[in-house]
Amino acid sequence: MDLINYKEKSLTLAEGVILRSKVWFPKGGGPWPALLMRQPYSKEIASTVTYAHPSWWASHGYLVIIQDVRGQGSSEGNFIGFDQEAFDTTETHKWVRSLPECNGLLGTYGFSYQGLTQLLGEEGSRPPECMIPAMTGINEGDHWSCEGNAFWWHISISWGLQLAAQKLRKGGNNAGWDEVRQSLESNNYLKDGADLLKRYDSEGMAYKWLKNSEKPFHSWKVHEPKKNWLKQPMLLIGGWWDPHLKGILEIYKKSIEAGGYPELYIGPANHLQWWEGTDELQLNFFNRHLKKNSQNSKQDRKQLWNQTNRQWYPSEKITSLRKNETWSLNTTGLACASLKDGKLSVDSKGKGTFCLVHDPWRPVPAIGGHLSPTSGEADRSNIDKRGDVATFTSKPFTKEKLLEGTPKLYINTKA
């Protein structure tokens, strides 16, 4: 493939702050529809940990703009997190559409932080023609930092230190940068990460979230996308083992309530490892909505990856198999001591009491799932055998059973 040309371009905001971008150009004459990603991790990297390189998107006929958000990368200003993005996103969209190489049509993409930048605009601002927010959320508590009011220690501390390290390097504090980097590489951040955040980035989002989670009564900021933005064509991407899955589901719900027709794909992915074909999935979406010969269908499309038979299930099939069920926990008191005692039963009333002792000298390791350092599928058999883990299991299924939805667990506890 011939090399795709790129240039550095800048947007100067009204207060004089300069936001810098890297722009890739397709071959041939323009103007072209634009794809924009606004991110805090360096436009040079362009989120290639999960996405194809910008040159690939440009080779398919798109003007691709990767922008460093305010205060990050080579952009000027002070980085304060999500609160800065509505204004900066609105101004950036105006600027992109004004570029002589852009034909006025704009699509946005990006995951995590750059997933939320797509959804935030000023009141009355023009939304993008289409957008693909992936693995993101709008509630700083439930979608970004806590599970049941318990702080995401591993994820939020390590992410906060990543942002702190970038701030230190940008400010020329190489000693601080080395200290943070060594803590992450040695996994010592699980022990000393909070102190490092307090020392080097006490005004950062992660440290503020940590302190807020420790309050007996706390409230969390919710970033509400404008309804006219939520009504735009939207492809939402989530992963079964991604910590922001509840956020993607909430955005999907809000889009439908606003009158939108979002597409939803929840697949076999954690935050940084996605399934094969995600780039092509997104390219097809952009082609449908940004190319002149597109056929835009207003159809609610939902695809969920079945983790057992490893196949995609369309929404129609899921709906036909859906059945509400109530499950219960039963134990004679040995749910921690025996793998056979704890029963998970359908359509019966829960009963029994068990005692669980946590010894901080030998804590239960976190593996698999969506919040551990090793997220994803995992063999939990050795952990289930521990005396400080209560295990409940069902009888083997004799026929296919589809489990889909958001479960709720009710359990009486005291300590």
mmCIF file of C-alpha atoms in Angstrom, residues 19-20 37-47 51 66-75 78-82 84-85 88 109-118 136 144 159-170 201 205 271:
data_model
loop_
_atom_site.group_PDB
_atom_site.id
_atom_site.type_symbol
_atom_site.label_atom_id
_atom_site.label_comp_id
_atom_site.label_asym_id
_atom_site.label_seq_id
_atom_site.Cartn_x
_atom_site.Cartn_y
_atom_site.Cartn_z
ATOM 1 C CA LEU A 19 -5.069 22.121 20.444
ATOM 2 C CA ARG A 20 -2.794 20.157 18.141
ATOM 3 C CA MET A 37 -10.655 10.957 17.617
ATOM 4 C CA ARG A 38 -10.007 13.256 20.585
ATOM 5 C CA GLN A 39 -7.758 11.530 23.134
ATOM 6 C CA PRO A 40 -5.346 12.211 26.037
ATOM 7 C CA TYR A 41 -2.677 9.572 25.329
ATOM 8 C CA SER A 42 -0.676 11.146 22.452
ATOM 9 C CA LYS A 43 -1.824 11.573 18.875
ATOM 10 C CA GLU A 44 1.320 9.696 17.808
ATOM 11 C CA ILE A 45 -0.072 6.483 19.334
ATOM 12 C CA ALA A 46 -3.647 7.111 18.107
ATOM 13 C CA SER A 47 -5.135 4.301 20.231
ATOM 14 C CA TYR A 51 -7.703 0.358 16.495
ATOM 15 C CA ILE A 66 -6.301 12.517 15.874
ATOM 16 C CA GLN A 67 -6.256 15.350 18.411
ATOM 17 C CA ASP A 68 -4.478 15.701 21.742
ATOM 18 C CA VAL A 69 -7.058 17.026 24.192
ATOM 19 C CA ARG A 70 -6.371 20.168 26.196
ATOM 20 C CA GLY A 71 -3.303 19.834 28.405
ATOM 21 C CA GLN A 72 -2.222 16.458 27.010
ATOM 22 C CA GLY A 73 0.340 15.454 24.392
ATOM 23 C CA SER A 74 1.452 18.537 22.473
ATOM 24 C CA SER A 75 -1.746 20.517 23.146
ATOM 25 C CA ASN A 78 -4.400 22.616 31.810
ATOM 26 C CA PHE A 79 -5.877 19.103 31.695
ATOM 27 C CA ILE A 80 -8.820 18.780 34.094
ATOM 28 C CA GLY A 81 -10.562 15.752 32.582
ATOM 29 C CA PHE A 82 -14.112 15.293 31.362
ATOM 30 C CA GLN A 84 -13.277 20.432 29.718
ATOM 31 C CA GLU A 85 -14.520 18.303 26.837
ATOM 32 C CA ASP A 88 -13.458 21.711 23.291
ATOM 33 C CA TYR A 109 -14.630 7.118 17.028
ATOM 34 C CA GLY A 110 -12.603 6.075 20.054
ATOM 35 C CA PHE A 111 -12.867 4.062 23.268
ATOM 36 C CA SER A 112 -12.638 4.753 26.998
ATOM 37 C CA TYR A 113 -11.824 8.465 27.579
ATOM 38 C CA GLN A 114 -12.100 9.184 23.855
ATOM 39 C CA GLY A 115 -15.424 7.367 23.854
ATOM 40 C CA LEU A 116 -16.910 9.997 26.161
ATOM 41 C CA THR A 117 -15.392 12.968 24.304
ATOM 42 C CA GLN A 118 -17.617 11.986 21.354
ATOM 43 C CA THR A 136 -17.077 4.109 27.947
ATOM 44 C CA TRP A 144 -15.755 4.898 35.774
ATOM 45 C CA TRP A 159 -4.981 4.579 34.981
ATOM 46 C CA GLY A 160 -4.533 7.584 37.255
ATOM 47 C CA LEU A 161 -0.796 6.907 37.424
ATOM 48 C CA GLN A 162 -0.626 6.730 33.636
ATOM 49 C CA LEU A 163 -2.117 10.225 33.403
ATOM 50 C CA ALA A 164 0.105 11.435 36.253
ATOM 51 C CA ALA A 165 3.204 10.127 34.474
ATOM 52 C CA GLN A 166 2.253 11.986 31.300
ATOM 53 C CA LYS A 167 1.788 15.154 33.329
ATOM 54 C CA LEU A 168 5.191 14.698 34.972
ATOM 55 C CA ARG A 169 6.957 14.110 31.675
ATOM 56 C CA LYS A 170 5.210 17.116 30.084
ATOM 57 C CA ASP A 201 -1.619 14.395 40.779
ATOM 58 C CA MET A 205 -9.697 12.483 38.286
ATOM 59 C CA HIS A 271 -10.641 -3.191 27.662
#
